[in-house]
Amino acid sequence: MTVSGTSPVAPFVCDSGALEALLRDKTISCPCCNGRLTAEKLGRLLSDVQQLAAAGSNGETRTVAGPAKTGGDQAGMIIDPHAHMISRTTDDYEAMANAGVVAVIEPAFWLGQPRTNVGSYVDYFSLISGFERFRSGQFGIRHYCTIGLNPKEANNETLAEAVLDVLPRFLVKEGVVAMGELGYDEQTLLEDKALRAQIELAKDFDLPIMIHTPHRDKRAGTLRTMDVLREHNFDPARCVIDHNNEETIREVRDRGFWCAFSIYPSTKMGSERMAAIVKSFGPERIIVDSACDWGVSDPLAVAKTARLMAQRGVSAEAIHQVIYSNALAVYGLNGEMRKEHWLAPAAIDQRTLYEGNSVLRGGQTPRIEQPGRSADDLQII
Ligand SMILES: [Zn+2]
Ligand SMILES: [Zn+2]
């Protein structure tokens, strides 16, 4: 729109009643036909804009930020397929949603200190498949999980046996997309035993597998894990090998596995190196995740890496593949994770109670996307 006139420009008042005065001795031309806009036409335009803005703040129009301008209606969307969200805050959830994260996968792992009995495992599994799933949804992010006995705790034989016994009842729960994190820590006999038992369980329950590769002796541990999977005839197209680096990527991809990278801040495996990897290896079967947890980690690592990849000249298509569609392809295999969940999500209503608890504390104003629903309908038991 161009404004021309002789008198000084009157201050803009966002109210159509003041338009006559505003237009008094000026000509505003229409941006599409270049014709003269009357006060009445301008008033209509203003009310259209106000309606659009109101619809946007009601959540009727979802806009997602992000660098990848491809993938049709999924452009700019991010899936973080490795995030230990129980140790993150509601601020993290809000920041992730603003950065374009539409879904997260919470892999079962250890807690930073050893569990002492199977009961704490049972509660943990039900937390990551229950309340955390609800909590995430209250901030507009779909939450899925993987279930498994981690390699570190496989070394406590009594605990490990008890955990293996309770796994089946959690493997069939809603939102469980794989078994994981499985693999090796110190590559002991007991770790090997637990890994093999769980590969068989994954086959029985038709679930993909997420592999945690050891941080020490990574290359040897990664090769050994893939050998064991092959011995058990586990289809590599149903398995993600995580925490890769340049030493492991070639063999992991050559053998047909999905190849995930955890981006840890201030370490060697940062965004810059990830961008270089995608540039030289291409995006096929590569997945980027934050692996954020209770340690020094960044829940926005995937979004930041995507932005850097764009700056380094990686194509929008390739970025979309490594931050969204590859993860969806493999973790969507058992049908629990589907894009409809975030393309047509239920309206957020933070008055919702999960077993009597909400995400709000006394006096806070709930976010309500669809006003008018009775609070009685908002109970998850
Ligand atoms: Zn891990
Ligand atoms: Zn992890």
Coordinates of C-alpha atoms and ligand atoms in Angstrom, one line a residue:
M1 CA 0.0 0.0 0.0
T2 CA 1.4 3.4 -0.8
V3 CA 0.3 6.6 1.1
S4 CA 0.7 10.0 -0.6
G5 CA -0.5 13.4 0.5
T6 CA 0.7 16.9 1.4
S7 CA -0.2 17.2 5.1
P8 CA 1.9 15.3 7.7
V9 CA 0.8 11.7 8.2
A10 CA -1.7 11.3 11.0
P11 CA -0.8 8.7 13.6
F12 CA -2.3 5.3 12.7
V13 CA -5.2 4.4 14.9
C14 CA -6.3 0.7 14.7
D15 CA -10.0 1.5 14.6
S16 CA -12.1 1.8 11.5
G17 CA -14.1 4.7 12.9
A18 CA -11.0 6.9 12.6
L19 CA -10.4 6.0 9.0
E20 CA -12.3 8.9 7.5
A21 CA -10.1 11.3 9.4
L22 CA -7.0 9.4 8.6
L23 CA -7.8 9.4 4.8
R24 CA -8.9 13.0 4.6
D25 CA -6.4 14.3 2.1
K26 CA -4.5 11.2 1.2
T27 CA -4.8 8.5 -1.4
I28 CA -4.2 4.9 -0.5
S29 CA -4.0 2.6 -3.5
C30 CA -5.0 -1.0 -3.4
P31 CA -2.0 -3.4 -3.5
C32 CA -3.6 -5.7 -6.1
C33 CA -5.5 -3.5 -8.5
N34 CA -3.9 -0.1 -7.7
G35 CA -7.4 1.5 -7.5
R36 CA -8.2 4.1 -4.8
L37 CA -9.1 2.6 -1.4
T38 CA -12.1 4.4 0.2
A39 CA -12.5 4.6 4.0
E40 CA -15.2 1.9 3.7
K41 CA -13.0 -0.5 1.7
L42 CA -10.1 0.1 4.1
G43 CA -12.5 -0.6 7.0
R44 CA -13.4 -4.0 5.6
L45 CA -9.8 -4.8 5.0
L46 CA -9.0 -3.9 8.6
S47 CA -11.8 -6.1 9.9
D48 CA -10.6 -9.0 7.8
V49 CA -7.1 -8.7 9.2
Q50 CA -8.5 -8.5 12.7
Q51 CA -10.5 -11.7 12.2
L52 CA -7.5 -13.5 10.8
A53 CA -5.4 -12.4 13.8
A54 CA -8.1 -13.6 16.2
A55 CA -8.4 -17.0 14.4
G56 CA -4.6 -17.3 14.7
S57 CA -4.5 -16.7 18.4
N58 CA -7.4 -19.2 18.9
G59 CA -5.1 -21.9 17.4
E60 CA -7.4 -22.3 14.3
T61 CA -4.4 -21.4 12.1
R62 CA -1.3 -23.2 13.2
T63 CA 1.9 -21.7 12.0
V64 CA 5.2 -23.5 12.6
A65 CA 8.6 -21.9 12.4
G66 CA 11.5 -23.7 10.9
P67 CA 14.0 -23.6 8.1
A68 CA 12.7 -26.4 5.8
K69 CA 10.3 -25.0 3.3
T70 CA 9.3 -28.4 1.8
G71 CA 7.1 -31.4 2.6
G72 CA 3.8 -29.7 1.8
D73 CA 1.8 -29.2 5.0
Q74 CA 4.6 -30.6 7.1
A75 CA 7.1 -27.8 6.1
G76 CA 9.2 -26.6 9.0
M77 CA 8.0 -29.3 11.3
I78 CA 10.5 -31.1 13.5
I79 CA 10.4 -34.5 15.2
D80 CA 12.9 -35.0 18.0
P81 CA 13.1 -38.8 18.2
H82 CA 15.4 -38.9 21.3
A83 CA 14.5 -36.6 24.2
H84 CA 14.3 -37.6 27.9
M85 CA 11.6 -35.1 28.6
I86 CA 10.8 -36.1 32.2
S87 CA 13.9 -34.2 33.2
R88 CA 13.0 -31.1 31.2
T89 CA 10.8 -28.1 32.2
T90 CA 7.6 -26.7 30.8
D91 CA 9.7 -23.8 29.4
D92 CA 11.5 -26.3 27.4
Y93 CA 8.3 -27.7 26.0
E94 CA 7.1 -24.2 25.1
A95 CA 10.4 -23.3 23.4
M96 CA 10.4 -26.6 21.5
A97 CA 6.9 -26.1 20.3
N98 CA 7.8 -22.5 19.2
A99 CA 10.8 -23.8 17.3
G100 CA 8.6 -26.2 15.3
V101 CA 8.8 -29.5 17.3
V102 CA 5.6 -31.3 16.8
A103 CA 6.5 -34.7 18.3
V104 CA 9.1 -36.2 20.6
I105 CA 10.1 -39.8 21.4
E106 CA 11.2 -40.5 25.0
P107 CA 13.4 -43.6 25.1
A108 CA 13.5 -45.6 28.3
F109 CA 16.9 -45.3 30.0
W110 CA 18.6 -45.1 33.3
L111 CA 18.0 -42.2 35.8
G112 CA 21.5 -40.9 36.5
Q113 CA 21.7 -43.3 39.6
P114 CA 21.0 -47.0 39.7
R115 CA 17.5 -48.2 40.4
T116 CA 17.3 -50.5 43.4
N117 CA 14.2 -52.6 42.5
V118 CA 11.8 -53.5 39.8
G119 CA 9.1 -51.3 41.2
S120 CA 10.9 -48.1 40.3
Y121 CA 11.1 -49.5 36.7
V122 CA 7.4 -50.1 36.6
D123 CA 6.6 -46.6 37.8
Y124 CA 9.1 -45.2 35.3
F125 CA 7.5 -47.1 32.4
S126 CA 4.1 -45.9 33.4
L127 CA 5.3 -42.3 33.8
I128 CA 6.8 -42.1 30.3
S129 CA 3.8 -43.8 28.7
G130 CA 1.3 -41.9 30.9
F131 CA 1.7 -38.6 32.6
E132 CA 4.6 -37.4 30.5
R133 CA 2.6 -38.0 27.4
F134 CA -0.2 -35.9 28.8
R135 CA 2.1 -33.2 30.0
S136 CA 3.7 -32.9 26.6
G137 CA 0.3 -32.7 24.9
Q138 CA -0.7 -29.7 27.1
F139 CA 2.1 -27.8 25.3
G140 CA 1.1 -28.9 21.9
I141 CA 3.7 -31.6 21.4
R142 CA 2.8 -35.3 20.7
H143 CA 4.8 -37.6 22.9
Y144 CA 5.8 -41.2 22.2
C145 CA 8.1 -43.6 24.0
T146 CA 10.3 -46.6 23.7
I147 CA 10.4 -49.3 26.4
G148 CA 13.3 -51.5 27.4
L149 CA 16.0 -52.4 30.0
N150 CA 19.0 -50.2 29.4
P151 CA 22.5 -51.9 29.1
K152 CA 23.9 -50.2 32.2
E153 CA 21.3 -51.8 34.5
A154 CA 21.5 -55.1 32.7
N155 CA 24.5 -55.7 34.9
N156 CA 22.3 -56.0 38.0
E157 CA 21.2 -59.5 37.2
T158 CA 18.4 -59.8 39.7
L159 CA 16.9 -56.5 38.7
A160 CA 17.4 -57.3 35.0
E161 CA 15.5 -60.6 35.2
A162 CA 12.6 -58.9 37.0
V163 CA 12.5 -56.1 34.5
L164 CA 12.5 -58.5 31.5
D165 CA 9.4 -60.2 33.1
V166 CA 7.4 -56.9 33.3
L167 CA 8.3 -55.6 29.8
P168 CA 5.5 -57.3 27.8
R169 CA 2.7 -55.5 29.5
F170 CA 4.3 -52.1 28.6
L171 CA 5.2 -53.0 25.1
V172 CA 1.5 -53.1 24.1
K173 CA 0.7 -49.7 25.5
E174 CA -0.6 -46.8 23.3
G175 CA 2.2 -44.5 22.1
V176 CA 5.0 -47.1 22.4
V177 CA 6.9 -47.0 19.1
A178 CA 9.9 -49.2 19.7
M179 CA 12.0 -51.1 22.2
G180 CA 15.0 -49.1 23.5
E181 CA 17.4 -47.9 24.4
L182 CA 19.0 -51.4 24.0
G183 CA 22.7 -52.2 23.3
Y184 CA 26.0 -52.2 25.2
D185 CA 27.5 -50.0 27.9
E186 CA 30.7 -51.8 29.0
Q187 CA 30.0 -54.8 26.7
T188 CA 29.7 -57.4 29.5
L189 CA 28.2 -60.9 29.3
L190 CA 25.1 -59.7 31.2
E191 CA 24.6 -56.8 28.8
D192 CA 24.9 -59.3 25.9
K193 CA 22.3 -61.6 27.5
A194 CA 19.8 -58.8 28.0
L195 CA 20.3 -57.4 24.5
R196 CA 19.6 -60.8 22.9
A197 CA 16.5 -61.5 25.0
Q198 CA 15.1 -58.0 24.1
I199 CA 15.8 -58.4 20.4
E200 CA 13.6 -61.6 20.5
L201 CA 10.9 -59.7 22.4
A202 CA 10.9 -56.9 19.8
K203 CA 10.4 -59.6 17.1
D204 CA 7.5 -61.2 19.1
F205 CA 5.8 -57.8 19.6
D206 CA 6.5 -56.5 16.1
L207 CA 8.4 -53.5 17.4
P208 CA 11.3 -51.5 15.9
I209 CA 14.5 -51.2 18.0
M210 CA 16.4 -48.1 19.1
I211 CA 20.1 -48.9 19.9
H212 CA 22.2 -46.9 22.3
T213 CA 25.8 -47.2 21.2
P214 CA 28.5 -47.1 23.9
H215 CA 30.2 -43.8 24.5
R216 CA 33.5 -45.7 25.2
D217 CA 34.9 -48.0 22.5
K218 CA 32.1 -46.8 20.3
R219 CA 33.2 -48.3 17.0
A220 CA 33.8 -51.8 18.3
G221 CA 30.6 -51.7 20.3
T222 CA 28.6 -50.5 17.4
L223 CA 29.9 -53.2 15.1
R224 CA 29.2 -55.9 17.7
T225 CA 25.7 -54.6 18.2
M226 CA 24.9 -54.9 14.5
D227 CA 26.5 -58.4 14.4
V228 CA 24.2 -59.5 17.2
L229 CA 21.1 -58.0 15.5
R230 CA 22.0 -59.9 12.3
E231 CA 22.6 -63.2 14.3
H232 CA 19.0 -62.8 15.5
N233 CA 17.8 -62.0 12.0
F234 CA 16.5 -58.6 13.0
D235 CA 15.6 -56.5 10.0
P236 CA 18.0 -53.5 9.9
A237 CA 15.3 -51.4 8.2
R238 CA 13.4 -51.6 11.5
C239 CA 16.3 -50.5 13.7
V240 CA 17.8 -47.1 14.5
I241 CA 21.5 -47.1 15.7
D242 CA 21.9 -43.9 17.8
H243 CA 24.8 -41.7 19.0
N244 CA 26.8 -42.2 15.8
N245 CA 29.8 -40.2 14.6
E246 CA 32.0 -40.2 11.5
E247 CA 33.7 -43.4 12.6
T248 CA 30.5 -45.4 12.5
I249 CA 28.2 -43.8 9.9
R250 CA 29.6 -45.7 6.9
E251 CA 29.1 -49.2 8.2
V252 CA 25.8 -48.5 9.9
R253 CA 24.3 -47.2 6.6
D254 CA 26.0 -49.9 4.4
R255 CA 24.4 -52.5 6.5
G256 CA 21.0 -51.0 6.0
F257 CA 20.3 -49.5 9.5
W258 CA 18.9 -46.1 10.3
C259 CA 21.7 -43.9 11.5
A260 CA 20.9 -41.3 14.2
F261 CA 23.1 -38.6 15.6
S262 CA 22.7 -37.0 19.1
I263 CA 23.8 -33.3 19.0
Y264 CA 25.4 -32.5 22.4
P265 CA 26.3 -28.8 23.0
S266 CA 30.0 -28.0 23.5
T267 CA 31.2 -31.4 22.3
K268 CA 32.7 -32.7 19.1
M269 CA 29.3 -34.0 17.9
G270 CA 27.8 -30.5 17.5
S271 CA 25.6 -28.8 14.8
E272 CA 28.6 -27.8 12.7
R273 CA 29.8 -31.4 12.3
M274 CA 26.3 -32.6 11.7
A275 CA 25.8 -30.2 8.9
A276 CA 29.1 -31.4 7.3
I277 CA 28.0 -35.0 7.6
V278 CA 24.7 -34.4 5.8
K279 CA 26.6 -32.4 3.1
S280 CA 29.0 -35.2 2.4
F281 CA 26.9 -38.3 3.1
G282 CA 23.5 -37.0 2.0
P283 CA 20.2 -37.4 4.0
E284 CA 19.3 -41.0 3.4
R285 CA 18.5 -42.9 6.6
I286 CA 20.1 -40.1 8.7
I287 CA 18.2 -38.8 11.8
V288 CA 19.1 -35.9 14.0
D289 CA 18.1 -35.8 17.7
S290 CA 18.9 -33.8 20.8
A291 CA 19.1 -36.7 23.3
C292 CA 18.3 -34.0 25.9
D293 CA 18.1 -35.2 29.5
W294 CA 19.1 -34.1 33.0
G295 CA 22.7 -33.4 31.9
V296 CA 24.2 -30.5 29.9
S297 CA 22.1 -30.9 26.8
D298 CA 19.8 -28.7 24.6
P299 CA 16.2 -29.5 23.8
L300 CA 16.5 -27.1 20.8
A301 CA 19.5 -28.9 19.3
V302 CA 17.6 -30.3 16.4
A303 CA 16.1 -26.9 15.5
K304 CA 19.5 -25.1 15.8
T305 CA 21.1 -27.8 13.7
A306 CA 18.4 -27.4 11.0
R307 CA 19.0 -23.7 10.9
L308 CA 22.8 -24.2 10.6
M309 CA 22.4 -26.8 7.9
A310 CA 20.3 -24.3 5.9
Q311 CA 23.1 -21.7 6.3
R312 CA 25.7 -24.2 5.2
G313 CA 23.8 -24.8 2.0
V314 CA 22.0 -28.1 2.7
S315 CA 18.8 -28.3 0.7
A316 CA 15.4 -27.8 2.3
E317 CA 14.5 -31.3 1.2
A318 CA 17.5 -32.9 2.8
I319 CA 16.9 -31.0 6.1
H320 CA 13.3 -32.1 6.1
Q321 CA 14.4 -35.7 5.7
V322 CA 16.9 -35.7 8.6
I323 CA 14.7 -33.7 11.1
Y324 CA 11.3 -35.1 10.3
S325 CA 10.5 -37.7 7.7
N326 CA 13.2 -40.3 8.3
A327 CA 12.2 -40.5 12.0
L328 CA 8.6 -40.8 11.1
A329 CA 9.3 -43.5 8.6
V330 CA 11.0 -45.8 11.0
Y331 CA 9.2 -45.0 14.3
G332 CA 5.9 -45.0 12.5
L333 CA 6.3 -48.6 11.5
N334 CA 4.1 -50.1 14.2
G335 CA 1.4 -47.6 13.5
E336 CA 1.4 -45.8 16.9
M337 CA 3.0 -42.6 15.6
R338 CA 1.1 -41.0 12.8
K339 CA 1.3 -37.5 11.3
E340 CA -2.5 -37.0 11.7
H341 CA -1.7 -36.7 15.4
W342 CA -0.1 -33.3 14.9
L343 CA -1.6 -32.2 11.6
A344 CA -5.1 -32.4 13.1
P345 CA -4.4 -32.3 16.9
A346 CA -7.0 -32.1 19.6
A347 CA -7.4 -28.5 21.0
I348 CA -5.2 -27.7 23.9
D349 CA -7.1 -27.1 27.2
Q350 CA -4.8 -26.8 30.2
R351 CA -7.8 -27.3 32.5
T352 CA -7.5 -31.0 31.7
L353 CA -6.8 -33.3 34.7
Y354 CA -4.7 -36.4 34.5
E355 CA -5.6 -38.6 37.4
G356 CA -6.7 -35.4 39.1
N357 CA -3.6 -33.4 38.3
S358 CA -3.1 -30.6 35.8
V359 CA 0.1 -28.8 34.6
L360 CA -1.0 -25.6 36.2
R361 CA -0.4 -24.2 39.7
G362 CA -2.7 -22.1 41.8
G363 CA -4.1 -19.0 40.0
Q364 CA -2.3 -19.6 36.6
T365 CA -4.4 -18.9 33.5
P366 CA -5.0 -22.0 31.4
R367 CA -4.3 -22.0 27.7
I368 CA -7.7 -22.9 26.1
E369 CA -7.8 -23.2 22.4
Q370 CA -11.5 -24.1 22.1
P371 CA -13.5 -22.2 24.6
G372 CA -16.8 -23.4 25.9
R373 CA -16.0 -26.9 26.8
S374 CA -17.1 -28.0 30.2
A375 CA -14.3 -28.8 32.6
D376 CA -16.2 -32.1 33.5
D377 CA -15.3 -33.4 30.0
L378 CA -11.6 -32.8 30.7
Q379 CA -10.6 -35.7 32.9
I380 CA -8.2 -38.4 32.1
I381 CA -8.5 -41.3 34.6
Ligands
ZN1 ZN 21.7 -43.4 24.7
ZN2 ZN 19.2 -41.4 25.7

